[in-house]
Backbone as JSON, one array per atom type, in Angstrom:
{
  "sequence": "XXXXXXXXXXXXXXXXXXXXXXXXXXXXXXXXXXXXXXXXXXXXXXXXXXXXXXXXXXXXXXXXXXXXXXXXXXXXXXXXXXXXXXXXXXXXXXXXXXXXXXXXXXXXXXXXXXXXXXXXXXXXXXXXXXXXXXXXXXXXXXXXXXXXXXXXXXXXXXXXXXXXXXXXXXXXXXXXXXXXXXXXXXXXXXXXXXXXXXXXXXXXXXX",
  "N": [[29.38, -2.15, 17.96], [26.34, -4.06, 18.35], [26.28, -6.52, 20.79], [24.36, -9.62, 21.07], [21.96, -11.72, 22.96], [21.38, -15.0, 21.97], [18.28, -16.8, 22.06], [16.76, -20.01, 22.57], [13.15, -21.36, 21.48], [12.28, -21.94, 24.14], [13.65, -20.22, 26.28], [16.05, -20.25, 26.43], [19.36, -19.64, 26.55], [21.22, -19.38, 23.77], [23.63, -18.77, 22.81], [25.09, -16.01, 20.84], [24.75, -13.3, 19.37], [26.47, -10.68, 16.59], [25.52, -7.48, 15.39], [25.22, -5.44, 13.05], [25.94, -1.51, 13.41], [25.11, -0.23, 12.06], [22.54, -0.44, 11.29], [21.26, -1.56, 14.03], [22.56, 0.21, 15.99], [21.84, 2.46, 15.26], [21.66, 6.68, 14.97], [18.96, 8.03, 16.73], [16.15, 9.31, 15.02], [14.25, 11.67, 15.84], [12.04, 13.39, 14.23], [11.99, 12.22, 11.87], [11.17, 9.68, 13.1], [8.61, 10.51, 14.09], [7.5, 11.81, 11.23], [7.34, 9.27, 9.75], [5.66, 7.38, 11.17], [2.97, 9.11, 11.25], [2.67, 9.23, 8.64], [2.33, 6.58, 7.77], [-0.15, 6.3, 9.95], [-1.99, 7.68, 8.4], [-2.19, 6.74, 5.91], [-3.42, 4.4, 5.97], [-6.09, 5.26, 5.94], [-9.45, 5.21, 4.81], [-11.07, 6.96, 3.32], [-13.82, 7.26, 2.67], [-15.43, 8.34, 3.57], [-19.02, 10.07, 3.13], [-21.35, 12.88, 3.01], [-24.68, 13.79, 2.1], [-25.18, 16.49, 0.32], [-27.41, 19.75, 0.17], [-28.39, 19.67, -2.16], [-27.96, 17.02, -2.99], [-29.98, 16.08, -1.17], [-33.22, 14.29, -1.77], [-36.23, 15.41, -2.64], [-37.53, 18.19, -1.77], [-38.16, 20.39, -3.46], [-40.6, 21.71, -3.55], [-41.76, 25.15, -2.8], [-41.81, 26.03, 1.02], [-43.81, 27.18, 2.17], [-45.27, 30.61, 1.75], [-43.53, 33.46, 0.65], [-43.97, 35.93, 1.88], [-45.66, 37.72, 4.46], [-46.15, 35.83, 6.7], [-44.72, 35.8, 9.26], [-43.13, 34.47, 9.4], [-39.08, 32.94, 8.99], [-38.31, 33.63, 6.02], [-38.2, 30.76, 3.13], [-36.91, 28.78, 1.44], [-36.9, 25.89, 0.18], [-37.39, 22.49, 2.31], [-35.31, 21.06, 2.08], [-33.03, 22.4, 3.13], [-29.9, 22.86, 5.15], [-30.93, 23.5, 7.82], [-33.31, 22.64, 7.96], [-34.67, 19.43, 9.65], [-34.09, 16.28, 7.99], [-32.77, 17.53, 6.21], [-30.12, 18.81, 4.31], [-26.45, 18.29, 4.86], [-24.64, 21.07, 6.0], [-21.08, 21.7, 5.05], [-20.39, 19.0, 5.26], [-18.22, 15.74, 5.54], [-17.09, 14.71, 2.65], [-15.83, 12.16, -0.06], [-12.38, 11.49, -0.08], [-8.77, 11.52, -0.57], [-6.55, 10.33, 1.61], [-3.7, 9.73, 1.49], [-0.37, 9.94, 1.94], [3.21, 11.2, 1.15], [6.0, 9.46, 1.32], [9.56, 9.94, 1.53], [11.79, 7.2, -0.1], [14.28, 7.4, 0.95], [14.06, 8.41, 3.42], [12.62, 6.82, 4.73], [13.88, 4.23, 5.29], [15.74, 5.79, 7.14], [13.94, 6.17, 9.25], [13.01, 3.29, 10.22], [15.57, 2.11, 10.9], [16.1, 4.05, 12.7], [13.6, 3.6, 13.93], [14.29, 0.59, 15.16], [16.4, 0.51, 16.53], [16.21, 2.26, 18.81], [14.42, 0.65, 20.13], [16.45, -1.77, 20.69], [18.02, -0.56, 22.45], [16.53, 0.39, 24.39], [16.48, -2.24, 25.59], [14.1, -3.87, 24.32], [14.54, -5.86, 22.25], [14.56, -9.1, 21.38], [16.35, -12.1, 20.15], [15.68, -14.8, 18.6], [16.84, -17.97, 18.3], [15.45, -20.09, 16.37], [12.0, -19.89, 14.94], [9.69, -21.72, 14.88], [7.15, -24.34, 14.07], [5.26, -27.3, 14.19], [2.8, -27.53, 13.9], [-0.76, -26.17, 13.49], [-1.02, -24.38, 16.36], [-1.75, -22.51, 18.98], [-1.55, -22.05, 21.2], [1.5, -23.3, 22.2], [2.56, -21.29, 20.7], [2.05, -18.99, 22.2], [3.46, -20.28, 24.66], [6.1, -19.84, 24.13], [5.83, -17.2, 23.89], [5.97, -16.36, 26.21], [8.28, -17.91, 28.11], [10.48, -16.8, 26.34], [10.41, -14.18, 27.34], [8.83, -12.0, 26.29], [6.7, -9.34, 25.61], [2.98, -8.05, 26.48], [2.45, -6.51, 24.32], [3.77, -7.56, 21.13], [5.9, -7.62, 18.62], [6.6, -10.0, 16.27], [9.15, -10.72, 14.16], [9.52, -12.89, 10.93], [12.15, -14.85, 8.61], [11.44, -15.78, 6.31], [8.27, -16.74, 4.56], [5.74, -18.66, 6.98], [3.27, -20.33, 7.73], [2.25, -21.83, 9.48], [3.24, -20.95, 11.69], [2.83, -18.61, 11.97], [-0.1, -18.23, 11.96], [-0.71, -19.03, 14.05], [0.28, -17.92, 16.07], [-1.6, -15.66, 15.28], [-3.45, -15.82, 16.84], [-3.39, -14.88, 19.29], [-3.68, -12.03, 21.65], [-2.68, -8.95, 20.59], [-0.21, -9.55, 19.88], [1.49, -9.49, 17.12], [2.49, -10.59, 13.54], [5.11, -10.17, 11.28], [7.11, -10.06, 8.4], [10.75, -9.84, 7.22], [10.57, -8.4, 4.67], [7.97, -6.89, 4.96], [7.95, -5.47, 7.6], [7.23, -2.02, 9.28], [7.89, 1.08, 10.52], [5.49, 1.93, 12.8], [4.53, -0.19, 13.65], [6.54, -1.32, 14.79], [7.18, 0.84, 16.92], [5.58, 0.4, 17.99], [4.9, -1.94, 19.55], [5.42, -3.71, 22.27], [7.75, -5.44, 22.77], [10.39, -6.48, 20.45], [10.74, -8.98, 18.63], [12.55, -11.44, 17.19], [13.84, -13.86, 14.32], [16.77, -15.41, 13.91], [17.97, -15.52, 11.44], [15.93, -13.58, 10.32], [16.61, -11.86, 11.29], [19.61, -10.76, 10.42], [18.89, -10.66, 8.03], [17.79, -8.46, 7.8], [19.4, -6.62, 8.39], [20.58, -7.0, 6.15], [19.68, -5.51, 4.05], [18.34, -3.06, 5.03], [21.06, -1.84, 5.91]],
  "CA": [[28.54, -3.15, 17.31], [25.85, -4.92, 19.12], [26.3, -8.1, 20.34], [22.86, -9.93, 21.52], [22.36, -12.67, 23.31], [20.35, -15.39, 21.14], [17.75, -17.99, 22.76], [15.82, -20.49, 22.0], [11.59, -20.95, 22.05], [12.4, -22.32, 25.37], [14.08, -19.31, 26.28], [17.01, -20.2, 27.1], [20.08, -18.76, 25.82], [22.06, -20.86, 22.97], [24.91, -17.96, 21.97], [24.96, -14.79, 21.04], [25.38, -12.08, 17.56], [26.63, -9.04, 16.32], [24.81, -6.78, 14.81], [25.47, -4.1, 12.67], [26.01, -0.66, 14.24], [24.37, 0.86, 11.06], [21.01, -0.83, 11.83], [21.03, -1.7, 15.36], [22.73, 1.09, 16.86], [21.78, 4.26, 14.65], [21.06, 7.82, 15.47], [17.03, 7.97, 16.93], [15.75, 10.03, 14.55], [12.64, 11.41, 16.11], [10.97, 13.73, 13.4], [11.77, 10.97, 11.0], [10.0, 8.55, 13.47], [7.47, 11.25, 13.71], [6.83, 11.48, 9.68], [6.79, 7.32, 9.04], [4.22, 7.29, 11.64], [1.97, 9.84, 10.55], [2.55, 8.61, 6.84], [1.5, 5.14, 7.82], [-1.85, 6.06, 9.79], [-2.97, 8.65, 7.29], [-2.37, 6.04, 4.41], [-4.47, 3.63, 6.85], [-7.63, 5.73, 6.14], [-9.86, 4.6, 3.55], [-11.27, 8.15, 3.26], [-14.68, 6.88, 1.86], [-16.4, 8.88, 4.56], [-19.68, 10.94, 2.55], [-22.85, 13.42, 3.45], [-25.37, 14.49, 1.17], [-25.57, 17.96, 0.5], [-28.69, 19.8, -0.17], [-28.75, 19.22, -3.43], [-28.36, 15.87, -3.74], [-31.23, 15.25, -0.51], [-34.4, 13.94, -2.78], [-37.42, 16.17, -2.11], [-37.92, 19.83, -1.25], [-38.32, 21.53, -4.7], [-41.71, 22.94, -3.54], [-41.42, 26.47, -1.43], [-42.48, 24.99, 1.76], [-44.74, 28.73, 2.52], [-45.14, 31.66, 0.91], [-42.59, 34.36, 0.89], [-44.21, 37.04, 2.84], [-47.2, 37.8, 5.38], [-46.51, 34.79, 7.72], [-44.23, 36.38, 10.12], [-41.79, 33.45, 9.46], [-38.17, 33.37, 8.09], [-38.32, 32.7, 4.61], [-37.38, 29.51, 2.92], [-37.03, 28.03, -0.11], [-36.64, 24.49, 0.43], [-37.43, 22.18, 3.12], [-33.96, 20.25, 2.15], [-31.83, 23.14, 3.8], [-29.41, 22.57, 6.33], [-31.51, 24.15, 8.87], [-34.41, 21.38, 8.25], [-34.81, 18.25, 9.84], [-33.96, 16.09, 6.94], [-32.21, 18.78, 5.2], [-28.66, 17.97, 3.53], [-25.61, 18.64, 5.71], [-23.71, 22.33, 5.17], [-19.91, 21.45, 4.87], [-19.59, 17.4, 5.78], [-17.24, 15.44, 4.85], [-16.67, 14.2, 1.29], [-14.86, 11.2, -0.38], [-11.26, 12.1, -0.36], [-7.77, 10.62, -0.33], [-5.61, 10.81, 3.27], [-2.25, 8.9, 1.12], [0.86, 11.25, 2.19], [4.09, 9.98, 0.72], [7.52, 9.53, 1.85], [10.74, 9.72, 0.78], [12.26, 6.14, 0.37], [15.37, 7.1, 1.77], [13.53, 8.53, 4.94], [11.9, 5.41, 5.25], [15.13, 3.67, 5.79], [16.23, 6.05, 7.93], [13.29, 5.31, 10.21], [13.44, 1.82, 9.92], [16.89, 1.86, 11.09], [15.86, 4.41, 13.94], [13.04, 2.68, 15.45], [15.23, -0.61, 15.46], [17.86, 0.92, 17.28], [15.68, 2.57, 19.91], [14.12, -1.05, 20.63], [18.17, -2.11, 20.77], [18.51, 0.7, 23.27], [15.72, 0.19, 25.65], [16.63, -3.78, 25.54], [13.16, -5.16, 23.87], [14.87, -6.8, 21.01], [14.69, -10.3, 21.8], [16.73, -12.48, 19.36], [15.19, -15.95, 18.68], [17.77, -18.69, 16.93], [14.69, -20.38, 15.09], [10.7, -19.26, 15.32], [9.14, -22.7, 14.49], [5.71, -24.78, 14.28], [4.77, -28.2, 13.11], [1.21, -27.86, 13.78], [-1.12, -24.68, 14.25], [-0.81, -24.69, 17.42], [-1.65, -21.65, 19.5], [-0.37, -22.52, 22.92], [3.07, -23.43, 22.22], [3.53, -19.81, 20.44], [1.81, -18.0, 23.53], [4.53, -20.39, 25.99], [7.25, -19.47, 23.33], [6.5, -15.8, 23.92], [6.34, -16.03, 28.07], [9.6, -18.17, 28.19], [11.89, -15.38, 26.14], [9.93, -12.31, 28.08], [7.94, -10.95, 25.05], [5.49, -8.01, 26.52], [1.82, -8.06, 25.87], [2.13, -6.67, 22.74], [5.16, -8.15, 20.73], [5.75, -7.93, 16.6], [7.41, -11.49, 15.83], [9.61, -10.81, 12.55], [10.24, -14.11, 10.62], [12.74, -14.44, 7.55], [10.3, -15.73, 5.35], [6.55, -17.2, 4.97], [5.12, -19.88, 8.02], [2.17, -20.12, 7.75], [1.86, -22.43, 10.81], [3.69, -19.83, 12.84], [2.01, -16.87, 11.84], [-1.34, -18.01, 11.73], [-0.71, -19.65, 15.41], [0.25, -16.7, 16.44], [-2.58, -14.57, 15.21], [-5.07, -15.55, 17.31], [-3.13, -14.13, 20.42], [-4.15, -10.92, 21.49], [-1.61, -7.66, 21.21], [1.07, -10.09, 19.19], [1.62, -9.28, 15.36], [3.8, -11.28, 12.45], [5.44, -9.68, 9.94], [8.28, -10.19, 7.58], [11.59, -8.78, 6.35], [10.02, -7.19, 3.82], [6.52, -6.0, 5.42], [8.13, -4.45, 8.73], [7.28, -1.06, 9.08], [8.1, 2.07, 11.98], [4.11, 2.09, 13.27], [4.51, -1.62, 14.24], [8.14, -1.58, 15.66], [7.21, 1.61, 17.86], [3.97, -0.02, 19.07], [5.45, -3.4, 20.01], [6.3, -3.38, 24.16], [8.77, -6.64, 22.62], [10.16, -7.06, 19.56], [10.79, -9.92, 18.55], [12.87, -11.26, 15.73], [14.17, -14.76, 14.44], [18.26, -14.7, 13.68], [18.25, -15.46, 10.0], [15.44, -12.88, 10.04], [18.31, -10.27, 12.1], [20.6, -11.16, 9.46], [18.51, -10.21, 6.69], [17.38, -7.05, 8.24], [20.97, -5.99, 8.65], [21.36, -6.6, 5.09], [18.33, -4.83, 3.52], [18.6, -1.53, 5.71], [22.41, -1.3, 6.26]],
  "C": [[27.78, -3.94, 18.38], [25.93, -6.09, 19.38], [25.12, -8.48, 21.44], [22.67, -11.21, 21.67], [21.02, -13.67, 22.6], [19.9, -16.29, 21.82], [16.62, -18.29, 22.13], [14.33, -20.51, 22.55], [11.52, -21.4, 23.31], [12.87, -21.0, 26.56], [15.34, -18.84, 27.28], [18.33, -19.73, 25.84], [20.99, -19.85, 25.02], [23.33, -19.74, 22.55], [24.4, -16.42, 22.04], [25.39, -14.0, 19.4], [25.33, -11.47, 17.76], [25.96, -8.8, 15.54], [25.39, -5.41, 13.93], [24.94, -2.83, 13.06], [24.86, -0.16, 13.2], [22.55, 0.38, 11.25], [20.26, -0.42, 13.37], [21.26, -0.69, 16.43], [22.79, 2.49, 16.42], [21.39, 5.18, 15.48], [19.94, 7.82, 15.76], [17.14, 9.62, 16.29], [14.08, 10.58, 14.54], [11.77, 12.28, 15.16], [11.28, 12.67, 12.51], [11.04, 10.1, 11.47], [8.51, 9.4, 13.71], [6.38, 10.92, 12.17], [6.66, 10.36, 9.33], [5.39, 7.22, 10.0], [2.44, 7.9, 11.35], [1.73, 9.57, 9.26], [1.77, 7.37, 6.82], [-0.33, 5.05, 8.29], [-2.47, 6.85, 8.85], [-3.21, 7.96, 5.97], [-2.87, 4.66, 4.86], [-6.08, 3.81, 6.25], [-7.93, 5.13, 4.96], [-10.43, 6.61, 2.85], [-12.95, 8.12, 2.04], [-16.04, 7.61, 2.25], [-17.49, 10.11, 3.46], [-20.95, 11.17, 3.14], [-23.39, 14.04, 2.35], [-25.69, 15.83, 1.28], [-26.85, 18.42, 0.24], [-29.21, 19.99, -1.44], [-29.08, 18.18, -3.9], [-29.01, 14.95, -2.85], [-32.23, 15.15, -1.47], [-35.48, 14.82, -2.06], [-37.18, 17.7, -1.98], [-37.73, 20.21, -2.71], [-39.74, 22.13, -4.61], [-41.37, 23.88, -2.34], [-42.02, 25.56, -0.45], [-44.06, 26.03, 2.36], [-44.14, 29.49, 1.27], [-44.43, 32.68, 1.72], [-42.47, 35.31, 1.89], [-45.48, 37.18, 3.6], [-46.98, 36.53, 6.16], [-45.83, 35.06, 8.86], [-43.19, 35.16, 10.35], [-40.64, 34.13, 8.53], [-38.4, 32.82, 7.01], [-37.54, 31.6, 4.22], [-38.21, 29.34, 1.66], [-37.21, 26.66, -0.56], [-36.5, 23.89, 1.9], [-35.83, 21.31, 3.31], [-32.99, 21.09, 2.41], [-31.39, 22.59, 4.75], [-30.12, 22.37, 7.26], [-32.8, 22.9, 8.95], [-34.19, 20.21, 8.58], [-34.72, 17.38, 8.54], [-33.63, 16.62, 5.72], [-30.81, 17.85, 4.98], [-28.12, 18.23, 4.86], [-24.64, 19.4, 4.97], [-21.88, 21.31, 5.73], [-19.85, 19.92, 5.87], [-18.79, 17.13, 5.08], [-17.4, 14.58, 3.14], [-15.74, 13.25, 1.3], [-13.7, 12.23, -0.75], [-10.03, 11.16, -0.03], [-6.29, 11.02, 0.41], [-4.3, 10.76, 2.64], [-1.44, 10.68, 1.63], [2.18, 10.28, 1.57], [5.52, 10.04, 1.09], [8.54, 9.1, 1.17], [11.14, 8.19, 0.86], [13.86, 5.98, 1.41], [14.73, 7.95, 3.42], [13.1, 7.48, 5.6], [12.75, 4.71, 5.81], [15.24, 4.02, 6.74], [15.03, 5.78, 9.4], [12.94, 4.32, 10.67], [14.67, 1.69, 11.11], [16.68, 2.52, 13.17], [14.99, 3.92, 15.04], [13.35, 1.07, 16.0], [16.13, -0.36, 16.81], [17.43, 1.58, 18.46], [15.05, 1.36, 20.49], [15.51, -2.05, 21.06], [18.58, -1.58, 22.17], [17.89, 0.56, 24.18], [15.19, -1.2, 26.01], [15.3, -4.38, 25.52], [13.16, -5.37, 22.86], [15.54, -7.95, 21.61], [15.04, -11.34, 20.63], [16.36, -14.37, 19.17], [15.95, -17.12, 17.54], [16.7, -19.15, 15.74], [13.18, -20.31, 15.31], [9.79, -20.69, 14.86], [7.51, -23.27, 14.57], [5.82, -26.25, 13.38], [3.61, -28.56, 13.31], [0.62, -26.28, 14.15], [-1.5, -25.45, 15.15], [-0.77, -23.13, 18.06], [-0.54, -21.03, 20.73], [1.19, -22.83, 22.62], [3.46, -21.88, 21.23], [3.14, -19.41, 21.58], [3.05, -19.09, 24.3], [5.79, -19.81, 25.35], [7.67, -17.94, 24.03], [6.71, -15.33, 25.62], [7.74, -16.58, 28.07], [10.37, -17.53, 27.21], [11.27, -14.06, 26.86], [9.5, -11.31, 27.18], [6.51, -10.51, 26.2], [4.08, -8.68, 25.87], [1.24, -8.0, 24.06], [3.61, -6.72, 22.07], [4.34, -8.29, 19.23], [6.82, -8.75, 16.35], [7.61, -11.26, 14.12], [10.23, -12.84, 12.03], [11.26, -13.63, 9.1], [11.88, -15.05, 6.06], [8.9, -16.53, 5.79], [6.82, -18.4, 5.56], [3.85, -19.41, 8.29], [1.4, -21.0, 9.33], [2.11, -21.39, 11.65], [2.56, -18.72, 13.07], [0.46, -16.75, 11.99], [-1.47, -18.67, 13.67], [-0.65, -18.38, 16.24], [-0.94, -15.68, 16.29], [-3.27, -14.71, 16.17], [-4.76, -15.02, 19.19], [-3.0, -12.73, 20.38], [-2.88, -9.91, 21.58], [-0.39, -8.0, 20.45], [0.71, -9.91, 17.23], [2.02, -10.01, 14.16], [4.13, -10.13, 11.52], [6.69, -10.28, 9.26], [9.68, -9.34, 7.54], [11.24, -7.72, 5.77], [8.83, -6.28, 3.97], [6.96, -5.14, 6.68], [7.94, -2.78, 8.47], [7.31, -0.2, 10.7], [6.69, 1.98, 12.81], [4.77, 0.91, 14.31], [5.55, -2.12, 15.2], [7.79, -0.41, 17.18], [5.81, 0.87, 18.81], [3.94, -0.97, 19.67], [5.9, -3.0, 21.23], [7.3, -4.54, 23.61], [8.66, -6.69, 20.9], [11.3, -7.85, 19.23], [11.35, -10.95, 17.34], [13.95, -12.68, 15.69], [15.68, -14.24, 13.78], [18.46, -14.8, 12.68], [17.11, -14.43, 9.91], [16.37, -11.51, 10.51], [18.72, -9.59, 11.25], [19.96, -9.85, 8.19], [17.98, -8.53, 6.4], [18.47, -5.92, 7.95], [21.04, -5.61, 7.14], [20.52, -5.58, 3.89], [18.04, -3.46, 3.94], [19.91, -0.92, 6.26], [22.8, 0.06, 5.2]]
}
């Protein structure tokens, strides 16, 4: 069972918790962290991307020449591919990227990219994540005094809107929730970052 040493926004150390093995210290499951990742950017896309084909460019319904005797290739329409202002042969079309995942895979990656952040010690345990003003600067000294990386995903246990919005405007740092964490965000974090009633709740939601 993990036990982790907890400090405050000062970043000094006030104690310490266990963790549950089943979270914190699971199996790394790397095609599972494979498939959440790929599930997440592919259901990222908007997939709105469209080219007009040559049907539906406006213009060319007169031959542009006549058929034979000019020692050209024939054509039918100036809105072919082949013309400057012609449609485009096979672009892309509106379409929809979503891929979908099992919920109990999800867990299990959840659990795995926790426990690899556990493992290569940048889970930094914070007793309480606070704000009584937006206030930028005192989250950026927050995240130098505990040793949060460049880019760090700060879990809270529920909505602060002082916090979170203080936080946004530093570059490479994230917020999320309990309930919004996902594998993308945990693997992409050099620090992550997580308050101890938010730990807690983690433990109890993916055990």
């Amino acid at each position: 069972m993990p036990n982790l040493k907890v400090v405050n926004m000062a970043g000094k150390e006030v104690g310490s918790i266990e963790l549950s093995d089943a979270v914190y210290a699971a199996d790394v499951n790397a095609a599972v962290l494979h498939a959440a990742v790929r599930t997440y950017l592919a259901n990222q896309r908007q997939g709105t991307q469209s080219t007009l084909t040559r049907s539906e460019v406006s213009g060319g319904g007169k031959k542009p020449f006549r058929q034979k005797g000019t020692g050209r290739a024939r054509q039918g329409s100036t809105r072919a591919p082949q013309w400057i202002h012609g449609g485009i042969a096979l672009g892309p079309k509106p379409r929809d990227y979503r891929i979908s995942l099992n919920k109990k895979v999800k867990r299990v990656a959840i659990r795995s990219a926790i426990s690899d952040k556990v493992a290569e010690n940048k889970l930094i345990v914070v007793d309480a994540i606070t704000a009584t003003e937006y206030k930028t600067k005192a989250m950026a000294e927050m995240l130098k005094a505990i040793g949060a990386g460049k880019k760090a995903l700060v879990v809270l246990n529920e909505k602060d809107d002082k916090v979170a919005r203080s936080l946004a405007n530093i570059p490479g740092v994230k917020t999320a929730y309990v309930n919004t964490i996902n594998v993308y965000d945990i693997l992409n974090a050099d620090t992550f970052v997580v308050a101890q009633a938010a730990a807690k709740s983690i433990e109890e939601v993916y055990a």
